PDB file of C-alpha atoms in Angstrom:
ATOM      1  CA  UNK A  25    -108.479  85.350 -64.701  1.00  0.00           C
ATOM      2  CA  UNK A  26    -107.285  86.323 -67.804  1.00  0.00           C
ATOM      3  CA  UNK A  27    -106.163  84.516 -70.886  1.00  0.00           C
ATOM      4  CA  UNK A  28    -103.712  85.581 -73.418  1.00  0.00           C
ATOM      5  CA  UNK A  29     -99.947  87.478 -72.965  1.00  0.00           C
ATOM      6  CA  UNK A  30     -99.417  89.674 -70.176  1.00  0.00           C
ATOM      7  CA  UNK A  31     -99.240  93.196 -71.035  1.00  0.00           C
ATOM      8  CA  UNK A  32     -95.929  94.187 -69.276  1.00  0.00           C
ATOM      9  CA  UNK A  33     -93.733  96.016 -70.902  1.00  0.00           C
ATOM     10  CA  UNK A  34     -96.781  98.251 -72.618  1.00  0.00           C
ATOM     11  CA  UNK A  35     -97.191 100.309 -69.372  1.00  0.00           C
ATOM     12  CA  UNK A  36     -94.608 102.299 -70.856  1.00  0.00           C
ATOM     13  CA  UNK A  37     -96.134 103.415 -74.085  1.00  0.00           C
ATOM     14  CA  UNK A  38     -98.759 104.555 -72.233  1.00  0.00           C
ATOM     15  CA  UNK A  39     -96.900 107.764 -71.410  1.00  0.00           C
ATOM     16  CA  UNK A  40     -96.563 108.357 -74.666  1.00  0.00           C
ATOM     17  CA  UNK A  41    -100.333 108.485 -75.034  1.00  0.00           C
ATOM     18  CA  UNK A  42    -101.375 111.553 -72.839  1.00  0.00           C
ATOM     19  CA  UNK A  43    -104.254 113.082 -73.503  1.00  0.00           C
ATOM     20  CA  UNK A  44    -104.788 112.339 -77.443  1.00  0.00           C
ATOM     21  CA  UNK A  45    -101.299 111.883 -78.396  1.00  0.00           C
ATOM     22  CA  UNK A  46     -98.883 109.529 -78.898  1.00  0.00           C
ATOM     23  CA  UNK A  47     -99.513 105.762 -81.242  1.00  0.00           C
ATOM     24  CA  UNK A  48    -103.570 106.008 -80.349  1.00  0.00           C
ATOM     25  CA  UNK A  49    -103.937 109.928 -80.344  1.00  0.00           C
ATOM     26  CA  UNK A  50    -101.759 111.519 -83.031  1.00  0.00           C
ATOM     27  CA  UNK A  51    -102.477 108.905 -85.463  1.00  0.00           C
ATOM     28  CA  UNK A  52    -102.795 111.592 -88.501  1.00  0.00           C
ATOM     29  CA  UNK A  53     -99.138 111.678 -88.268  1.00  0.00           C
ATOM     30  CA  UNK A  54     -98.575 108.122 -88.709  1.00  0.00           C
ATOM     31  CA  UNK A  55     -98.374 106.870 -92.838  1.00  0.00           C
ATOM     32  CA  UNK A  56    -100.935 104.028 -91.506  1.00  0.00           C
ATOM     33  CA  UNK A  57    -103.595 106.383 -91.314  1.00  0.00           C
ATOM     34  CA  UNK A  58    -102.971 108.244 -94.316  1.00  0.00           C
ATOM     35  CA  UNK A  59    -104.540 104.157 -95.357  1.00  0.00           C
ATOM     36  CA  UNK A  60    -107.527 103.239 -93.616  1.00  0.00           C
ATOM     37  CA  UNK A  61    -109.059 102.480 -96.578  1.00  0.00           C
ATOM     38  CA  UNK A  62    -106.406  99.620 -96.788  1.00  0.00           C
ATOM     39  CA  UNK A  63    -106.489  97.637 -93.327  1.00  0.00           C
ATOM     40  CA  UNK A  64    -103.654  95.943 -92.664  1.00  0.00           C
ATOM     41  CA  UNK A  65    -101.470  97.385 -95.750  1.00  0.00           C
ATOM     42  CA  UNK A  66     -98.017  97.729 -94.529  1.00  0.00           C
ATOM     43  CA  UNK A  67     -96.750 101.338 -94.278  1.00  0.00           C
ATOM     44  CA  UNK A  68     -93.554 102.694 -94.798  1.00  0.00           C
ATOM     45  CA  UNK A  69     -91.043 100.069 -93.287  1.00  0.00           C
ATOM     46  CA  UNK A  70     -88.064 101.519 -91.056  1.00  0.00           C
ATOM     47  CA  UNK A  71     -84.866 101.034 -92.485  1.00  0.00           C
ATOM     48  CA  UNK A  72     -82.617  97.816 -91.273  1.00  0.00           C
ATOM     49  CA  UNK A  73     -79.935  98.879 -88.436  1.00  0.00           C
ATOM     50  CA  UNK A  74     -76.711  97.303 -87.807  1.00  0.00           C
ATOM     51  CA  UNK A  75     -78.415  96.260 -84.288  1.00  0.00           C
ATOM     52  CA  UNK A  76     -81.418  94.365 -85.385  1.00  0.00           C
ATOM     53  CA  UNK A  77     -80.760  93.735 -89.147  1.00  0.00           C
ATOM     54  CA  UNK A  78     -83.554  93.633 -91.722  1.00  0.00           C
ATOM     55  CA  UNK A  79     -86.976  93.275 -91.721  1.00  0.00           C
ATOM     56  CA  UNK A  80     -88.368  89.861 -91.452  1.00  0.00           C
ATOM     57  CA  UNK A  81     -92.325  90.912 -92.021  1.00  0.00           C
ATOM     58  CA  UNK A  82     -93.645  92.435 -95.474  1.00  0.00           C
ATOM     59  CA  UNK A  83     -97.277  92.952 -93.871  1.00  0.00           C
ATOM     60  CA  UNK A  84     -97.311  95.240 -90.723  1.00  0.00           C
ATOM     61  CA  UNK A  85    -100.206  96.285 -88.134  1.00  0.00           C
ATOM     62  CA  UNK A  86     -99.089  99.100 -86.632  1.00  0.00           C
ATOM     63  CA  UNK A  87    -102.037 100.980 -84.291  1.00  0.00           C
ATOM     64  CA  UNK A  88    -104.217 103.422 -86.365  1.00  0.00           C
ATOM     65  CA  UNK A  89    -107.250 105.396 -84.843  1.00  0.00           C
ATOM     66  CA  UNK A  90    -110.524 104.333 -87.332  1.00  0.00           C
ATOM     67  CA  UNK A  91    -112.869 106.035 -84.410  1.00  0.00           C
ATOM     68  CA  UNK A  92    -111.824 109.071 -84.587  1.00  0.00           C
ATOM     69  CA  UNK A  93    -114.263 110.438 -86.667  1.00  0.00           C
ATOM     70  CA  UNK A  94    -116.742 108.826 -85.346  1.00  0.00           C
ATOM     71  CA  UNK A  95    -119.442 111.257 -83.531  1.00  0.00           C
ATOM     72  CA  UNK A  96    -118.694 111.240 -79.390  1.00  0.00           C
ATOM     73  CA  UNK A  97    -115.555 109.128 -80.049  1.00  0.00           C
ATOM     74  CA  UNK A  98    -112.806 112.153 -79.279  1.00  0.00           C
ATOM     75  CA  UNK A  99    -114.382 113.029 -75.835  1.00  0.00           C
ATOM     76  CA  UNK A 100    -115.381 109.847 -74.636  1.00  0.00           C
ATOM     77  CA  UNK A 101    -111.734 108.844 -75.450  1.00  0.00           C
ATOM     78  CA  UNK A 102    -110.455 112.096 -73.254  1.00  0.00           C
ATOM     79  CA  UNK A 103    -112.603 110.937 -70.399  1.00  0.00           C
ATOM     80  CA  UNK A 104    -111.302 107.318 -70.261  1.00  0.00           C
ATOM     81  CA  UNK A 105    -107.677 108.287 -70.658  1.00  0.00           C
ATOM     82  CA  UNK A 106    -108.335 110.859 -67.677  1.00  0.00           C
ATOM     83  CA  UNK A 107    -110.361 108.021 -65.309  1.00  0.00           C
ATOM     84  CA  UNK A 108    -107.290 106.271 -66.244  1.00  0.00           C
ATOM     85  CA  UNK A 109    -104.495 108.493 -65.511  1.00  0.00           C
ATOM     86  CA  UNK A 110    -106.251 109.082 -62.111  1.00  0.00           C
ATOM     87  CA  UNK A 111    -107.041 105.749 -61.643  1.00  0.00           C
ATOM     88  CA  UNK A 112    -110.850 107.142 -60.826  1.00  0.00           C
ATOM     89  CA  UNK A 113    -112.827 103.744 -60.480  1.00  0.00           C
ATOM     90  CA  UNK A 114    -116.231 106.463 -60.696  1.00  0.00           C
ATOM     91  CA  UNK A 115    -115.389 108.618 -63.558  1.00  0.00           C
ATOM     92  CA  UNK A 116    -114.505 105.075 -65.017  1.00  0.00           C
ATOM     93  CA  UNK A 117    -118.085 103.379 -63.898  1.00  0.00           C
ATOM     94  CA  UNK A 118    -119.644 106.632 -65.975  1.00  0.00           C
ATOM     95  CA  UNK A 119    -118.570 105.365 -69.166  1.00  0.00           C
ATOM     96  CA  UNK A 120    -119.755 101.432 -68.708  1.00  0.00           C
ATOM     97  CA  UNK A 121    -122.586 100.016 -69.741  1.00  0.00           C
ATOM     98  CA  UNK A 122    -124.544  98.380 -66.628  1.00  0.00           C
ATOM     99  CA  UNK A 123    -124.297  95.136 -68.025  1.00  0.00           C
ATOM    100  CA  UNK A 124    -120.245  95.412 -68.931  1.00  0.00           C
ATOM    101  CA  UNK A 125    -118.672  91.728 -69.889  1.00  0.00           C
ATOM    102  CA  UNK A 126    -115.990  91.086 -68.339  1.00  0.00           C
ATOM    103  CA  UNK A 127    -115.359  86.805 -69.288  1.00  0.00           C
ATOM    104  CA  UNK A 128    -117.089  84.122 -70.743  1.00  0.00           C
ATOM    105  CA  UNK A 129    -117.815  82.572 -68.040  1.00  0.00           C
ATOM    106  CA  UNK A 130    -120.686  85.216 -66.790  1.00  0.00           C
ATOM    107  CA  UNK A 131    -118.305  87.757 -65.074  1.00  0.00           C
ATOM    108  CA  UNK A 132    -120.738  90.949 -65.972  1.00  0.00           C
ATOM    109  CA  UNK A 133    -121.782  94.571 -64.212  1.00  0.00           C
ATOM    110  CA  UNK A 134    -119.960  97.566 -63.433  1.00  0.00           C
ATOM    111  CA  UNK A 135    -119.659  96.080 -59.713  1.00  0.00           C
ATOM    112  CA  UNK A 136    -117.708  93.467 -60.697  1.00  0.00           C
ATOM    113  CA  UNK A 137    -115.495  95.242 -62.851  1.00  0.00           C
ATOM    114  CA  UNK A 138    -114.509  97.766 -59.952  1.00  0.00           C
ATOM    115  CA  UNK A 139    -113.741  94.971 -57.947  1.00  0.00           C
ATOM    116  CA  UNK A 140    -111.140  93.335 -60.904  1.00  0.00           C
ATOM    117  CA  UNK A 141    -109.439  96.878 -61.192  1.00  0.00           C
ATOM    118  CA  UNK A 142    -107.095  96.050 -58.420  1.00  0.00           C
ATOM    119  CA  UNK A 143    -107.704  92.767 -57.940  1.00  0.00           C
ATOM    120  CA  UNK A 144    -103.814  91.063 -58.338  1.00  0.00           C
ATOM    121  CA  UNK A 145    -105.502  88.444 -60.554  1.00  0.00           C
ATOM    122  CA  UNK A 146    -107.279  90.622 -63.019  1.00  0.00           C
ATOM    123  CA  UNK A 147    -105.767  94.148 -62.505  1.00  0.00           C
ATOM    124  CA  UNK A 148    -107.952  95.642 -65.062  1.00  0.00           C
ATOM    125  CA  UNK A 149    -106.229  98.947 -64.693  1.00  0.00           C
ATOM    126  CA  UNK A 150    -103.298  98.169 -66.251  1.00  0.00           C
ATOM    127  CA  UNK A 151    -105.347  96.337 -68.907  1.00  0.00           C
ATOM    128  CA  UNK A 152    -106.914  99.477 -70.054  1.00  0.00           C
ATOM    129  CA  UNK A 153    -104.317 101.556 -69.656  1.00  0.00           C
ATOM    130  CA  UNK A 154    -102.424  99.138 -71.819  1.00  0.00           C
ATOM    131  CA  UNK A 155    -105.240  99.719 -74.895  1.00  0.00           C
ATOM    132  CA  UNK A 156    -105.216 103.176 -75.020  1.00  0.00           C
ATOM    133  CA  UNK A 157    -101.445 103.504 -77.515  1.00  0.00           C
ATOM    134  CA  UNK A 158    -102.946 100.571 -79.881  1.00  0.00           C
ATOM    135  CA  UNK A 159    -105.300 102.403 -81.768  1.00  0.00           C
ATOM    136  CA  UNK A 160    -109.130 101.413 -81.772  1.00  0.00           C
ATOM    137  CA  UNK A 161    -110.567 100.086 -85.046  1.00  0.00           C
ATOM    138  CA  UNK A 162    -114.311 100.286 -86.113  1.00  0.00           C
ATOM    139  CA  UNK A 163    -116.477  96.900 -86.136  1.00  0.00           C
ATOM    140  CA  UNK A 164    -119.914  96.000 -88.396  1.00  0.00           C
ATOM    141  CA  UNK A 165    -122.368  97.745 -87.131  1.00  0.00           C
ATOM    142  CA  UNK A 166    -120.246 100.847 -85.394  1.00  0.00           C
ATOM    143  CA  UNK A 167    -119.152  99.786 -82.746  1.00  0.00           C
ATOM    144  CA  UNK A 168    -115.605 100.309 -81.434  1.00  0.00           C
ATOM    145  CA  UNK A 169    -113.104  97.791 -80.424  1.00  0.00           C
ATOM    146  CA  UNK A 170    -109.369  98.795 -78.825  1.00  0.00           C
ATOM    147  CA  UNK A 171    -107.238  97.407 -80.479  1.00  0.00           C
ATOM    148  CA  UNK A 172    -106.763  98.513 -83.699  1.00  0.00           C
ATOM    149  CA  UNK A 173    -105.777  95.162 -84.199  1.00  0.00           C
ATOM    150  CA  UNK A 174    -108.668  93.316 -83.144  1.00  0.00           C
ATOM    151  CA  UNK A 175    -111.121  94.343 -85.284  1.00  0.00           C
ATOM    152  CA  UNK A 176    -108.556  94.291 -88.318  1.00  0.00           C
ATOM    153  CA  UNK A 177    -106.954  90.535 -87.340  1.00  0.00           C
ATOM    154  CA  UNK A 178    -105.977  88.903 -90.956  1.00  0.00           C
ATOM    155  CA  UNK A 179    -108.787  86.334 -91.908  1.00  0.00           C
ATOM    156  CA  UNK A 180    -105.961  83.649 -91.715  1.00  0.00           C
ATOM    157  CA  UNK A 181    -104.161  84.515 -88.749  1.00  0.00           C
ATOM    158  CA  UNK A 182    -104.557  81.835 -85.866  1.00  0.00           C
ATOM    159  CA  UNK A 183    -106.723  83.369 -83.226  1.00  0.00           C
ATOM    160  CA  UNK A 184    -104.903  81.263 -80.239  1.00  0.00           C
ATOM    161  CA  UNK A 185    -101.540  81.531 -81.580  1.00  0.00           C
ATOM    162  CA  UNK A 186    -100.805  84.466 -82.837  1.00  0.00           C
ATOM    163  CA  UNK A 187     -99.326  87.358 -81.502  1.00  0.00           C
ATOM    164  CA  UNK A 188     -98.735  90.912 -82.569  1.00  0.00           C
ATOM    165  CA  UNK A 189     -95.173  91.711 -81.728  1.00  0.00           C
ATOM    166  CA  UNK A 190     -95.236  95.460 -80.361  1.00  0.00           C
ATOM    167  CA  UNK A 191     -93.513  97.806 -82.139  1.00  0.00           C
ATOM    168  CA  UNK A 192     -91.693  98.978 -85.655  1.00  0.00           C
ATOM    169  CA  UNK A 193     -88.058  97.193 -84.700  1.00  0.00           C
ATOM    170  CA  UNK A 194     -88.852  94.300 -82.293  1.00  0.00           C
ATOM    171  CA  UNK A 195     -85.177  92.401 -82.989  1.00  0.00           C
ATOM    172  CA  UNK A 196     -85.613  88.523 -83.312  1.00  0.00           C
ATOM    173  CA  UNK A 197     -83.157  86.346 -82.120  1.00  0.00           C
ATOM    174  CA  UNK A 198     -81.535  83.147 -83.240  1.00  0.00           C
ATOM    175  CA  UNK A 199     -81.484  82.089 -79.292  1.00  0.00           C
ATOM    176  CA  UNK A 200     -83.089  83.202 -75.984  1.00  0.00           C
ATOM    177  CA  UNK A 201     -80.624  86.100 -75.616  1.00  0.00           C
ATOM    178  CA  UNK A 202     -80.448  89.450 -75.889  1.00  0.00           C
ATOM    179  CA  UNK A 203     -76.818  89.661 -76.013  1.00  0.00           C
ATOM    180  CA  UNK A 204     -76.574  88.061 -78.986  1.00  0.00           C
ATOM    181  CA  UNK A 205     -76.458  88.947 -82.578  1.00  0.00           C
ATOM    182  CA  UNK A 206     -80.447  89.443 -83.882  1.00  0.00           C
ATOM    183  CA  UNK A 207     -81.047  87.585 -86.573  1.00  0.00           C
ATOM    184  CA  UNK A 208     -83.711  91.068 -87.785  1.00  0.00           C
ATOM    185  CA  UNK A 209     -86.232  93.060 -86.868  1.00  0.00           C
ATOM    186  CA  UNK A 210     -90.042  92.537 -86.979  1.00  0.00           C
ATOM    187  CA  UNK A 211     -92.416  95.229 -87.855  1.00  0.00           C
ATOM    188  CA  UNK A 212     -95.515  95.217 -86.103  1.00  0.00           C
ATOM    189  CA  UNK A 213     -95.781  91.948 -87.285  1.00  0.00           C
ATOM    190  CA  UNK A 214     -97.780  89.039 -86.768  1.00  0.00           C
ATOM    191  CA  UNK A 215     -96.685  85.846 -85.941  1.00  0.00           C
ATOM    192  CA  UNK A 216     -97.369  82.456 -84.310  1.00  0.00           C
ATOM    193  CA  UNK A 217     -96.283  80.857 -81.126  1.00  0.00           C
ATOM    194  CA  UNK A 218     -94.203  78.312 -81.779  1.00  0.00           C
ATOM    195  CA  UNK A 219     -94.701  74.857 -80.720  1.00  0.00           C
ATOM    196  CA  UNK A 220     -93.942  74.284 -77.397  1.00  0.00           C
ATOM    197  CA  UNK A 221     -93.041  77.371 -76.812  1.00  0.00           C
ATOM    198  CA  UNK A 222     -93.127  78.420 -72.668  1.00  0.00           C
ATOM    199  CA  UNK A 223     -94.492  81.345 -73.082  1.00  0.00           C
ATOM    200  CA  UNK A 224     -95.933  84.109 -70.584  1.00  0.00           C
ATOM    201  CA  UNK A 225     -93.414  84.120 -67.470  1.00  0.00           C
ATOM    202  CA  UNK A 226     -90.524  83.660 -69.753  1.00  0.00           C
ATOM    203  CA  UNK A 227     -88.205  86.479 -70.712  1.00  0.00           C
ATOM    204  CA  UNK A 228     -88.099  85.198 -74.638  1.00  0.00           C
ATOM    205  CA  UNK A 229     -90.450  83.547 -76.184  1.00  0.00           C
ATOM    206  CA  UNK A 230     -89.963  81.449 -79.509  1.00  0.00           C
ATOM    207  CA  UNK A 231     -92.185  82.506 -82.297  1.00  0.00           C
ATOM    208  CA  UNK A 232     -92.253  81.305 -86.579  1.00  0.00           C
ATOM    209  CA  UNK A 233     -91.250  84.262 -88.401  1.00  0.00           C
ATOM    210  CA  UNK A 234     -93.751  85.466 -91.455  1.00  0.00           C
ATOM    211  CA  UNK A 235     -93.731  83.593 -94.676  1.00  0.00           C
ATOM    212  CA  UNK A 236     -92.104  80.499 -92.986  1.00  0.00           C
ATOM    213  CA  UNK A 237     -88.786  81.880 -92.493  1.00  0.00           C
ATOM    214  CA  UNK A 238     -87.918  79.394 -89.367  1.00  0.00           C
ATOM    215  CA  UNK A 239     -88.350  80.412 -85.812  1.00  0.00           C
ATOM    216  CA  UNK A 240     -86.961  82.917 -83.715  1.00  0.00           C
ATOM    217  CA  UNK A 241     -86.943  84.077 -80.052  1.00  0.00           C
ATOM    218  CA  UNK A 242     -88.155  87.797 -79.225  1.00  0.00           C
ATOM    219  CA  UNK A 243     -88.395  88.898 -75.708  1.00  0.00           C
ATOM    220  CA  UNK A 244     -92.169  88.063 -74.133  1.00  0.00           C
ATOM    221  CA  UNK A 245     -92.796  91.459 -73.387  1.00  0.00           C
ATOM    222  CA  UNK A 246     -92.925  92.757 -76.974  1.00  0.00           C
ATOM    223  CA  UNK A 247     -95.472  89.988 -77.580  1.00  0.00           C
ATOM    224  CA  UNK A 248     -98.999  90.545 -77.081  1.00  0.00           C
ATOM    225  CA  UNK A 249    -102.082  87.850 -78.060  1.00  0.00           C
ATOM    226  CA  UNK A 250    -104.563  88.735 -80.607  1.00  0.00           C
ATOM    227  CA  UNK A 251    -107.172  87.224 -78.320  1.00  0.00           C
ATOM    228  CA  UNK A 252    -105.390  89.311 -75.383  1.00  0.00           C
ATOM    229  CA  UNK A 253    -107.602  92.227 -73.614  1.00  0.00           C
ATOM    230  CA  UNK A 254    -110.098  94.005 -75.636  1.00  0.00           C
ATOM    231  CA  UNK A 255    -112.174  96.333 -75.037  1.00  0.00           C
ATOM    232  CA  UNK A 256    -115.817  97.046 -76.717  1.00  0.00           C
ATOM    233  CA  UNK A 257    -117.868 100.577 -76.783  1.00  0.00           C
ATOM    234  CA  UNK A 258    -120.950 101.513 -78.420  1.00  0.00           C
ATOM    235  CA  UNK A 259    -122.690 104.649 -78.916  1.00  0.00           C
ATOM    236  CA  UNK A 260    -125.729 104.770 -77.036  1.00  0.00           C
ATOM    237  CA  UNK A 261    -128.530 107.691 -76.579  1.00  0.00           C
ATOM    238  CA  UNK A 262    -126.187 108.395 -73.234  1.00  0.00           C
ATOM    239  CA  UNK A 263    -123.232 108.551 -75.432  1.00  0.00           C
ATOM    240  CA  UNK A 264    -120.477 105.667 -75.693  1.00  0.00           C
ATOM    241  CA  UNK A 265    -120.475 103.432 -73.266  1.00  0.00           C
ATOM    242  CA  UNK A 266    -118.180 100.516 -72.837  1.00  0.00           C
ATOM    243  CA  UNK A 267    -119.909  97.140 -73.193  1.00  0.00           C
ATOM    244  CA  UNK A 268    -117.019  94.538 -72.802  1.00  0.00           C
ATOM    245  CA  UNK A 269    -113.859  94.097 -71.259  1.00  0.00           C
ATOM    246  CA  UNK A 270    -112.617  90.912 -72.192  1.00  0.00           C
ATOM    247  CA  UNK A 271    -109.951  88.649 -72.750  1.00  0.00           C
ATOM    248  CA  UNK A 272    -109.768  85.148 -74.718  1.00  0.00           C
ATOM    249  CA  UNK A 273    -112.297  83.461 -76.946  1.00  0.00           C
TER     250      UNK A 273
END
């Protein structure tokens, strides 16, 4: 079973992504990419709205696409999102490496992972399909990891607290409720869990705002783990091939 934040509420930026567009496919139209040679420097920041007031992050992580230049990288992206869209456990199979990781605890092999993609306690379709709008980054060596964000995690975030909240005006809240005044808006920011917070299953969640600004509550669902899902490819003489699926550390 998976560690990490649930990835509810993602499902719907999937949409956006089609085939190649949308956050992961039509990142040349996104200031972030115009900056890959500056990981992690925050782009252009949305302006503060009467709902959500002003920015609480000066360092944001929005998705960028670092593989897309890579050789292969374009198709064998095309291919997953369609085994994806059709939910097409073979066309899916095609693109794993035999030997796939799926957990730490030995989990491993393309059998496996078709039996997880439905399975209630793993439901590794969803999981993928929830990658696929937040960007893939490259890691040493050329390999490819989805998300952007994990191969491009700050070298002073906290791997088992922090979370990336999901998008460019995620309001924070002074209490657990969305009827109430936000105290701002986080950018693709990240932040830490605060202590004690509940967590997954919880409509808010209480986080510590960047730069020790106090803590806030933003809903669960815009909150997603660093160590969360992740998935690994590499490009092999049969072309890319997916060599881990994997969540926690």
């Amino acid at each position: 079973m998976k560690t990490g934040f649930a990835t509810s509420g993602l499902l719907a930026l999937v949409l956006l992504a089609g085939c190649g567009e949308g956050p992961a496919g039509d990142m040349e139209d996104q200031p972030a990419a115009q900056e890959r040679g500056m990981p992690g420097a925050a782009p252009a920041t949305p302006p503060p709205s009467v709902e959500t007031g002003p920015v609480l992050n000066s360092a944001s992580y929005p998705p960028r696409d670092d593989c897309a230049a890579m050789p292969g990288w374009t198709e064998f992206r095309g291919k997953l999102q369609a085994a994806i869209t059709r939910r097409d456990a073979d066309a899916l199979a095609a693109l794993v490496d035999p030997d796939i990781r799926l957990d730490f605890g030995g989990g491993a092999g393309v059998k496996e992972l078709r039996r997880r993609l439905d399975d209630p306690d793993y439901l590794l379709w969803d999981e993928i399909a929830a990658l696929l709008p937040l960007g893939c980054g490259q890691q040493d060596g050329g390999a490819a990891a989805m998300p952007w964000i994990f191969a491009n995690t700050p070298a002073d975030a906290d791997a088992y607290r922090g979370m990336l909240t999901l998008g460019p005006a995620v309001p924070a809240y002074p209490k657990p409720d969305a009827g109430s005044p936000a105290s701002g808006q986080l950018n693709w920011a990240i932040v830490d869990l605060a202590e004690g917070s509940e967590g997954p299953g919880k409509p808010f969640t209480q986080i510590v705002l960047p730069g020790g600004g106090g803590t806030a509550f933003v809903e669960t669902a815009k909150l997603r783990s660093l160590i969360d899902y992740r998935l690994l490819a590499t490009d092999t003489k049969q072309g890319w091939r997916i060599t881990a699926l994997i969540a926690g550390d």
